[in-house]
Coordinates of C-alpha atoms and ligand atoms in Angstrom, one line a residue:
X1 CA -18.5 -23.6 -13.0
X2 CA -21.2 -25.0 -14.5
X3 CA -24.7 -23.1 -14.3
X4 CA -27.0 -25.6 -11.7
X5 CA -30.8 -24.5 -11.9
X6 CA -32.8 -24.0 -8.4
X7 CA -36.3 -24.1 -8.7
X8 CA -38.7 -27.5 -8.0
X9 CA -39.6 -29.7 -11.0
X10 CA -42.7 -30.3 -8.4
X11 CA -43.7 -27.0 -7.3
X12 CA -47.2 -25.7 -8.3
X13 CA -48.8 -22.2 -8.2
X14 CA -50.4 -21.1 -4.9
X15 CA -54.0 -21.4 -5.0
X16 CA -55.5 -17.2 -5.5
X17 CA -56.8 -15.3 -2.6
X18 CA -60.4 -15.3 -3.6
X19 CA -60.5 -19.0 -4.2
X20 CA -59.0 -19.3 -0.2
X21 CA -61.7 -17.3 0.7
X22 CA -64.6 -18.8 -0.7
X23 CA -62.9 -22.6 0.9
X24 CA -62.5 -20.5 4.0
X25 CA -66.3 -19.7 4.0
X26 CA -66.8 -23.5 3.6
X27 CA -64.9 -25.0 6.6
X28 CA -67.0 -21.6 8.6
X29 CA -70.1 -23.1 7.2
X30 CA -69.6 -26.7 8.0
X31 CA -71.1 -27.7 5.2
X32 CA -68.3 -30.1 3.6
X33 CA -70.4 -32.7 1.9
X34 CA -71.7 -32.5 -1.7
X35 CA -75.0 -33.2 -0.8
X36 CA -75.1 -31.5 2.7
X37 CA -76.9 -28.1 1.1
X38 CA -80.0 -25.7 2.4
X39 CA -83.1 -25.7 0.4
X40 CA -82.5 -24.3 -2.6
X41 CA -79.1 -23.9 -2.8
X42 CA -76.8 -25.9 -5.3
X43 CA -73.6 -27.4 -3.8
X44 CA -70.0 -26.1 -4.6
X45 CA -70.1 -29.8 -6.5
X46 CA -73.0 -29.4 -8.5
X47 CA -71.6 -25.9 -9.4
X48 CA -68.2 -27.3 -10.7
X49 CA -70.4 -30.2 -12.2
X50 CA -72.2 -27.8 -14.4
X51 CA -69.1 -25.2 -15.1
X52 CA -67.0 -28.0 -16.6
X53 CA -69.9 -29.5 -18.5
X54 CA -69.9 -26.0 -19.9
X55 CA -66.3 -25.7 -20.7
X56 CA -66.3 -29.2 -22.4
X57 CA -69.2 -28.6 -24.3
X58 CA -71.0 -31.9 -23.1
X59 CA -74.3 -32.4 -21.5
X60 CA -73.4 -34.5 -18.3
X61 CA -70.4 -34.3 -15.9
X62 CA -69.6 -35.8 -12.6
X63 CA -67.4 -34.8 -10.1
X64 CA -65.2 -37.3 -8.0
X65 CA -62.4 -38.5 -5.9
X66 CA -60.0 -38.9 -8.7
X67 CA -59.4 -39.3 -12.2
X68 CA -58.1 -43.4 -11.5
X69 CA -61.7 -43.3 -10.0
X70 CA -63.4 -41.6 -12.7
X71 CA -61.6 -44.0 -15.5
X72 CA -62.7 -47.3 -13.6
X73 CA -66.4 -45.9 -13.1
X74 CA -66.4 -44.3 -17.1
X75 CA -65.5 -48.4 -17.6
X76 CA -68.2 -49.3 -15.5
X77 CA -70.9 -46.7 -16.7
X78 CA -70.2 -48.3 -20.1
X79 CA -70.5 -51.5 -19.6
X80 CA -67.8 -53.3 -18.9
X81 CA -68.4 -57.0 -17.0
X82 CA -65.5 -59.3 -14.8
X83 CA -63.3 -60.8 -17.7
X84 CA -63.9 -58.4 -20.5
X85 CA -60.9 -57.6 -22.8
X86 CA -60.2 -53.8 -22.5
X87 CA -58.1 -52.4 -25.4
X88 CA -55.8 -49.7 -24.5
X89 CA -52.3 -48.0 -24.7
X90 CA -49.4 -49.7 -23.5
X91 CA -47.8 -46.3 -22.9
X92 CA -49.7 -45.3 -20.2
X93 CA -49.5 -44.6 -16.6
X94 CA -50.3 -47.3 -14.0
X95 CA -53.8 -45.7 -13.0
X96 CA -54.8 -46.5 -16.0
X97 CA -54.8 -50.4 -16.0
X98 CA -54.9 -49.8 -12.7
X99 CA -58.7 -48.8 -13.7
X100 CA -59.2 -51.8 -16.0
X101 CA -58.3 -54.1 -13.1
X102 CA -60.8 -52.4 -10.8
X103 CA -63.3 -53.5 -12.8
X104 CA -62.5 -57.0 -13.8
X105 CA -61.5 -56.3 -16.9
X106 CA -58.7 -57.7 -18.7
X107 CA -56.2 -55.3 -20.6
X108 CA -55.1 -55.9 -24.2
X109 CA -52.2 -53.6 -25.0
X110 CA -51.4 -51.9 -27.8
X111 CA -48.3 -50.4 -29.6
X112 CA -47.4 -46.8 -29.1
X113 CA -45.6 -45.3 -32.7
X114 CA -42.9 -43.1 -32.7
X115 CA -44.7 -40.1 -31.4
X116 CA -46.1 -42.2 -28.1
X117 CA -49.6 -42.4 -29.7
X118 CA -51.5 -45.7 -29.7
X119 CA -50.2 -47.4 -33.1
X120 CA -53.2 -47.0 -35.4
X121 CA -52.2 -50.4 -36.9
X122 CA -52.0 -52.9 -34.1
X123 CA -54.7 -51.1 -33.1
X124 CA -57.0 -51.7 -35.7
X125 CA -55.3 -55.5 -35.8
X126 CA -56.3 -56.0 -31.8
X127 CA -59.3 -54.6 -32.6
X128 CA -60.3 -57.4 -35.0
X129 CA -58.6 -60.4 -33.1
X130 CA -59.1 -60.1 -29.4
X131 CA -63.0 -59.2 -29.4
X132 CA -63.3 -56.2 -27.0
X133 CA -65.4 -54.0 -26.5
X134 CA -64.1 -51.1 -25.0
X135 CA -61.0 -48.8 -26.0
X136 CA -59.4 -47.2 -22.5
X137 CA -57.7 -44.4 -25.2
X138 CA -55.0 -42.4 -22.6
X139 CA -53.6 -39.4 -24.5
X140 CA -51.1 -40.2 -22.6
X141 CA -48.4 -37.1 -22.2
X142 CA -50.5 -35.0 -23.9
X143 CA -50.0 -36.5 -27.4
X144 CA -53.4 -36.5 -29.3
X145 CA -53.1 -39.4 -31.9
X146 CA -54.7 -39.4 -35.1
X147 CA -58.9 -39.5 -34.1
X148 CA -60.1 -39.5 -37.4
X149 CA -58.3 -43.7 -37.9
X150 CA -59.0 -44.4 -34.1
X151 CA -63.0 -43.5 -34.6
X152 CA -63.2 -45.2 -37.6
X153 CA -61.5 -48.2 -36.7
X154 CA -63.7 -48.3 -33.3
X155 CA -67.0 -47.6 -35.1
X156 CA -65.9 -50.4 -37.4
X157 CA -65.8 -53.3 -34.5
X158 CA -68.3 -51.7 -32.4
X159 CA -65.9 -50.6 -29.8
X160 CA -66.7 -48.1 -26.9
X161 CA -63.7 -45.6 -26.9
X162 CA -63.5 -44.3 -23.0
X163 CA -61.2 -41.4 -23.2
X164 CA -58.6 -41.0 -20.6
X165 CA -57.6 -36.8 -20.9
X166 CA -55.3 -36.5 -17.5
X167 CA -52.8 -34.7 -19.9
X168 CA -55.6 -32.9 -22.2
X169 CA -57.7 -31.2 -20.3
X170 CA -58.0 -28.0 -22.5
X171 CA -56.6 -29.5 -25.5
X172 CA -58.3 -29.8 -28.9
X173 CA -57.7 -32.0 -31.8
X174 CA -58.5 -30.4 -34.8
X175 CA -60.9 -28.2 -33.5
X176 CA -63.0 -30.7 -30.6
X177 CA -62.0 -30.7 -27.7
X178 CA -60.4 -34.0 -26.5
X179 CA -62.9 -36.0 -23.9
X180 CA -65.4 -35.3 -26.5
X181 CA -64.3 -37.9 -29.4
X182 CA -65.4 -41.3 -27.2
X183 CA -68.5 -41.9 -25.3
X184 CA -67.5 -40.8 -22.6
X185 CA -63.9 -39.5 -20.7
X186 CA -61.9 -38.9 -17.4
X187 CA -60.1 -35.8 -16.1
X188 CA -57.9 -35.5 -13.3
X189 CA -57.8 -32.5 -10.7
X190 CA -54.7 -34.6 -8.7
X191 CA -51.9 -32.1 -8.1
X192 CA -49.6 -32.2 -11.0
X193 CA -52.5 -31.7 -13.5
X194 CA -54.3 -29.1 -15.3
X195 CA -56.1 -27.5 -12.6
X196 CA -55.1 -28.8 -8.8
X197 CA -57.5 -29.6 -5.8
X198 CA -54.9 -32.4 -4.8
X199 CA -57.1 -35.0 -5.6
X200 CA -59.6 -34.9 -7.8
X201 CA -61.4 -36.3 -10.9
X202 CA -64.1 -35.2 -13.7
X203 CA -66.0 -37.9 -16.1
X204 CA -67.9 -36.3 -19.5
X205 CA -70.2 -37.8 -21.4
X206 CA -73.3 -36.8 -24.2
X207 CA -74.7 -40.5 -23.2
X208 CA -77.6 -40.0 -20.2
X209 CA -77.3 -43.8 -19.0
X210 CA -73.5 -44.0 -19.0
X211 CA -74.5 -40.0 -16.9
X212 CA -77.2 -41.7 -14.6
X213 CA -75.3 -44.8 -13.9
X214 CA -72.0 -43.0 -13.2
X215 CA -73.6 -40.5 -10.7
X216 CA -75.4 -43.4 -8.6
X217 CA -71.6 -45.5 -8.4
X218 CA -70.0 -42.3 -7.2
X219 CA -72.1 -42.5 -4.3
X220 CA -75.0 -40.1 -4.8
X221 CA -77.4 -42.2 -2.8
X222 CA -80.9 -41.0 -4.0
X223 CA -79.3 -37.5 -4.0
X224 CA -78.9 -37.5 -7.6
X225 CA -81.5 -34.4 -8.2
X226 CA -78.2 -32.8 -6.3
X227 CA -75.9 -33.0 -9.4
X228 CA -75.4 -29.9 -12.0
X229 CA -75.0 -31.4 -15.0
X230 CA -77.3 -34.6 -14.7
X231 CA -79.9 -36.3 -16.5
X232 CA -83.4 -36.2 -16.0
X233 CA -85.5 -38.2 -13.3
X234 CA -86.7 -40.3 -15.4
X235 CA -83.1 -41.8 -16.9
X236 CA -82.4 -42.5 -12.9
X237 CA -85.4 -44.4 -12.7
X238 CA -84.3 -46.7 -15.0
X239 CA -81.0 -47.8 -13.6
X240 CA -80.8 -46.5 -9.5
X241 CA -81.7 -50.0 -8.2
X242 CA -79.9 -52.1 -10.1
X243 CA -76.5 -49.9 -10.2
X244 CA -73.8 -50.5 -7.1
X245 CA -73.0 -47.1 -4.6
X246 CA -69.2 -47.4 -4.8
X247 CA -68.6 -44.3 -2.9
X248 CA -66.3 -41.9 -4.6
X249 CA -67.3 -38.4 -4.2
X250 CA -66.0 -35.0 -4.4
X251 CA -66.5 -32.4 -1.4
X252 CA -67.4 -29.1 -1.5
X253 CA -63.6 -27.7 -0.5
X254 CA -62.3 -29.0 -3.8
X255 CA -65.0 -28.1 -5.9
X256 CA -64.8 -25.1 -5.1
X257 CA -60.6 -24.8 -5.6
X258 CA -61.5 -26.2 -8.9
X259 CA -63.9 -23.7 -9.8
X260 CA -61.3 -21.0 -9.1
X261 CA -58.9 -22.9 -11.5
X262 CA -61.5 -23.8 -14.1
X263 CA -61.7 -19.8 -14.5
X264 CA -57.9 -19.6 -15.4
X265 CA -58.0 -22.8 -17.2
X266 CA -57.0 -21.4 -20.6
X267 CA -54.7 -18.5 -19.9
X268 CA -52.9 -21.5 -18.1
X269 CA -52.7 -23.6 -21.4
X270 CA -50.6 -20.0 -23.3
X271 CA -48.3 -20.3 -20.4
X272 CA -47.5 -23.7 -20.5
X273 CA -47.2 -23.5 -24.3
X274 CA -45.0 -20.8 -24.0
X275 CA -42.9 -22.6 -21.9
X276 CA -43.1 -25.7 -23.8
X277 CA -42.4 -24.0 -26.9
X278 CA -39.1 -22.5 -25.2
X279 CA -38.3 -25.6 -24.3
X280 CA -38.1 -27.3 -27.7
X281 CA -36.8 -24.9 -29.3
X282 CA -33.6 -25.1 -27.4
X283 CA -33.7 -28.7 -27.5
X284 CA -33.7 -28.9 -30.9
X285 CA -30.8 -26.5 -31.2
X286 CA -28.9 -29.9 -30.2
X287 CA -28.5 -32.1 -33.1
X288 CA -28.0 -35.2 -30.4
X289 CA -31.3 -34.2 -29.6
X290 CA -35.0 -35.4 -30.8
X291 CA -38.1 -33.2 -30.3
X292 CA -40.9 -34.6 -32.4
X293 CA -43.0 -32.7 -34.2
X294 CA -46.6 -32.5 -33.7
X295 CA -49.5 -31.8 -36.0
X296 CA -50.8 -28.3 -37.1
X297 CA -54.6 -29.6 -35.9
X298 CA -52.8 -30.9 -32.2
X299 CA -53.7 -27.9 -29.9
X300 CA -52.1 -29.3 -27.3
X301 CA -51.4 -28.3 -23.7
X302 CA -46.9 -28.6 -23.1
X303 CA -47.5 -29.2 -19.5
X304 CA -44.4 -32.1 -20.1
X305 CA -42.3 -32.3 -22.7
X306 CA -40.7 -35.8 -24.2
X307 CA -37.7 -36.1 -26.0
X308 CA -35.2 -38.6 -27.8
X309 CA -31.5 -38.4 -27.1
X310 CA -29.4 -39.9 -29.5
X311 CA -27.4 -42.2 -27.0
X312 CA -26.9 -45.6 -26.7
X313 CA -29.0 -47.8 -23.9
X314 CA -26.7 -47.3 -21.1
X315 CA -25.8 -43.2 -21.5
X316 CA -29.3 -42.9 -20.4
X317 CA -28.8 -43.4 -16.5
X318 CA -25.6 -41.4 -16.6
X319 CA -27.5 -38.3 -18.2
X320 CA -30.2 -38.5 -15.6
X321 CA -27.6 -38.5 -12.7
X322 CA -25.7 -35.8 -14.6
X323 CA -28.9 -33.4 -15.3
X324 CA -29.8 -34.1 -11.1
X325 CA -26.7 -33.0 -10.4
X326 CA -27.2 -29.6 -12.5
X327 CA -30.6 -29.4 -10.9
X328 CA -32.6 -30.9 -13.8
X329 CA -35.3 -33.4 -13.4
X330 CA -35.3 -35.7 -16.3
X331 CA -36.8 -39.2 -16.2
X332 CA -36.1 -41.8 -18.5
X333 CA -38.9 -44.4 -19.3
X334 CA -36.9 -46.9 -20.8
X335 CA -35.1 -48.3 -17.2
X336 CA -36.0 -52.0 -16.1
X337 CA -37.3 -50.7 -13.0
X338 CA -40.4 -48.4 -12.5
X339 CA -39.4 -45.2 -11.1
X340 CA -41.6 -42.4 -9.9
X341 CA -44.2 -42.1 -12.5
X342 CA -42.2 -44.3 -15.0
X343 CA -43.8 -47.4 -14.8
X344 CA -44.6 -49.7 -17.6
X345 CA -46.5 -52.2 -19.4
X346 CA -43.8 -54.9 -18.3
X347 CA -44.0 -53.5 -14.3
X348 CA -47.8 -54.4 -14.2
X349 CA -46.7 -58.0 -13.2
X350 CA -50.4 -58.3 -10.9
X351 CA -52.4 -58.3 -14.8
X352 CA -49.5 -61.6 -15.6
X353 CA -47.6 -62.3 -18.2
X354 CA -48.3 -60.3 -21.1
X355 CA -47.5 -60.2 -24.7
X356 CA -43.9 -58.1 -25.6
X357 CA -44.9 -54.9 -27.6
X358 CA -41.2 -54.7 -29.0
X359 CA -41.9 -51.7 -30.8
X360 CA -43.2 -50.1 -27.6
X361 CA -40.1 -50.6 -25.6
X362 CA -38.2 -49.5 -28.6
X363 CA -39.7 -46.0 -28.5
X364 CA -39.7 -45.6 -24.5
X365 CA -36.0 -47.3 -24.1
X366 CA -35.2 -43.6 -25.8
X367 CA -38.0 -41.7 -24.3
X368 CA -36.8 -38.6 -21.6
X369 CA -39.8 -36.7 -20.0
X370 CA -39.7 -33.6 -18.1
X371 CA -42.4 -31.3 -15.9
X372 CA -43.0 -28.5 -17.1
X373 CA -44.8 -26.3 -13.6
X374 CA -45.9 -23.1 -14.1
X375 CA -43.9 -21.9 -11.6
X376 CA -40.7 -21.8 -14.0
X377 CA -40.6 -18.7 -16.0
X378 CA -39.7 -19.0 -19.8
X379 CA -36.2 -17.9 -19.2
X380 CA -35.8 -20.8 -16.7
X381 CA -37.2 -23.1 -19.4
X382 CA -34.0 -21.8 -21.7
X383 CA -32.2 -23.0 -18.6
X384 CA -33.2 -26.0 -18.0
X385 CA -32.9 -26.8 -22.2
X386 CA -29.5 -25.8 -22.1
X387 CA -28.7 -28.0 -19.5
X388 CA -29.9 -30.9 -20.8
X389 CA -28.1 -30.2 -24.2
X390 CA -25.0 -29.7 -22.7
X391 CA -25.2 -32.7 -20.6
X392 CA -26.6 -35.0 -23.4
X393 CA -23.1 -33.9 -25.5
X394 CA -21.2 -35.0 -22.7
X395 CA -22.6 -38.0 -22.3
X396 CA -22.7 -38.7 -26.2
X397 CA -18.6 -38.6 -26.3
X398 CA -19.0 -42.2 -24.2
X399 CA -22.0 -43.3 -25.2
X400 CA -23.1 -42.0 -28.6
X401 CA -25.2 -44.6 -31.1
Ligands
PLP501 C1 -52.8 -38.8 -13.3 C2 -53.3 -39.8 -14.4 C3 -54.5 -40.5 -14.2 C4 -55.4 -40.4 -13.0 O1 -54.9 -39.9 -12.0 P1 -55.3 -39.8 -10.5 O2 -54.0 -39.6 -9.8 O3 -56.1 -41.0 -10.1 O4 -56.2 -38.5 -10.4 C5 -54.9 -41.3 -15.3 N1 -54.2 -41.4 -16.4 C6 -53.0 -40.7 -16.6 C7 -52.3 -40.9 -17.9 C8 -52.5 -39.9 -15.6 O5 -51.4 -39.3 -15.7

């Protein structure tokens, strides 16, 4: 009989004792809303606000509902007006022109390479023709592309890059940590991320208008002096009355969840390496197998791993049924319809009809993806690896290129 693996693909870590405590002590209180504090006292908010401003090494953070709020404000804060192009990956996930549509603005889409990072060519190509001024940049799966040509191909046109890091929080790129290479970025604190209130979202930035303007949107009222990691009175003066309240806050409950999880944050990223790490190597053992390589500088976090099989278009369906039926959740972004978080540039038929990125479909009409929760040990990672290798040499005796 063939070994079938048990655990959940979707199954996070409990949430510690003391952090259940302290959110305990909250719903005792009463006190659920950011800006619902005594005198003197700084909200569970502003207190996550100013701990992540000080783990990302930025001046400003905000705290709100979700990261797909945090991109579409981040777009907003910087600028972005009803019919304005917005540059950005075409491998992404559908919060992400979810965002750009929020805001009126009009996605351009660019290649992903061979590694899923945005094509550095048709990039710097879309760059010159289509006239945008904003790059929406998702490291999208955790894959860091090369910042040195994206900078310098943005500076070059005058482009605001607005980093989306729902895969990178606690990654670095040789040596900065991503969020901090565009004017400003988005985190996510939704459930299958790097640190898990549920829902949840962080924006970054150095810039105190894009800071000022994204606080009053969230729906700080003229609460603002209530933040953690804010800009100065005078900053708000300058754009509360002519900046929308498009309420989007965080409450105290999650805040404070987070700032339990902020505390484990980077012993978290060693266990998901070590996992990842398991994971492709015994992938790679398979020579019907591709695991790409990825830079020295790429300190990445392996909370997912991607990989190629070397099988024609229609093994792919057949391996995912076979690896479900071993217990194995693989997806496969290269099927004509969405599925779970598989969606693509061609399912996003509400932004019309757009443009075929050939080279795009190429690389995801091989691309498998799996979860990597921290609630598998490294041995089950072996597990799981094996599994897929021995089903992807089944499946290649049919359907091998
Ligand atoms: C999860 C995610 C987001 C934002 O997610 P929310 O569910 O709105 O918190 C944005 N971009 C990518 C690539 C994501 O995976």
């Amino acid at each position: 009989m063939a070994d079938v693996f048990s655990k959940s693909f979707t199954q996070q870590e409990a949430i510690d004792e003391d952090t259940i405590a302290r959110v305990t002590d909250i719903l005792r209180g009463g006190r659920l809303h950011r800006y619902n504090t005594n005198p003197g006292e700084s909200s569970e908010a502003a207190l996550l606000e100013a701990e992540y401003a000080a783990y990302q090494g930025v001046k400003y953070c905000l705290a709100c509902s979700s990261g797909g709020y945090a991109l579409a404000v981040a777009l907003r804060a910087s600028g972005v007006k009803p019919g304005d192009k917005v540059l950005a990956n075409a491998y992404t996930l559908a919060p992400v022109p979810g965002a750009i549509h929020n805001t009126g603005g009009v996605p351009v889409f660019v290649e992903v390479d061979d590694n899923w990072h945005i094509d550095v060519d048709d990039l710097a190509q879309k760059a010159a023709s289509s006239g945008a001024r904003h790059l929406m940049l998702s490291h999208m799966r955790g894959h860091i592309a090369d910042m040195d040509a994206i900078m310098e191909i943005c500076e070059r046109y005058d482009i605001c890059v607005v980093e989306d890091c729902a895969h990178t929080m606690g990654a670095r790129w040789k040596g900065t940590r991503s969020g901090n290479f565009g004017r400003v970025a988005a985190f996510s604190a939704q459930t299958y991320k790097h640190i898990n209130s549920g829902e949840g979202g962080l924006l970054t930035t150095d810039d105190e208008e894009i800071a000022a303007r994204a606080i009053i949107m969230s729906g700080s009222y003229m609460l603002y002096e209530n933040h953690g990691a804010a800009p100065d009175e005078s900053v708000f003066a300058k754009v509360m009355l002519e900046t929308p309240n498009y309420s989007g806050r965080m409450d105290n409950m999650r805040a404070a969840i987070l700032r339990g999880q902020l505390l484990g944050l980077d012993e978290n990223v060693r266990r998901w390496n070590g996992r990842y790490q398991m994971l492709e190597r015994t992938l790679r053992s398979s020579s019907l197998i591709e695991v790409s390589e990825r830079a020295q500088h790429e300190e990445y976090v392996g909370s997912s791993i991607q990989f190629k099989p070397r099988l024609e278009k229609a093994g792919f369906d057949v391996l995912v049924d076979r690896c479900a039926a071993r217990g194995v959740d693989v997806k496969w972004f290269g099927g004509d319809e969405p599925k779970a978080f598989t969606s693509r540039y061609d399912s996003w038929r509400y932004l019309g009809e757009q443009a075929p990125l050939p080279k795009t479909l190429a690389v995801l009409g091989r691309t498998c993806d799996m979860r990597v929760p921290l609630t598998f040990d490294v041995s089950d990672c072996e597990m799981v690896a094996k599994i897929v290798v021995e089903e992807v040499a089944q499946v290649a005796n049919q359907h091998s290129l």
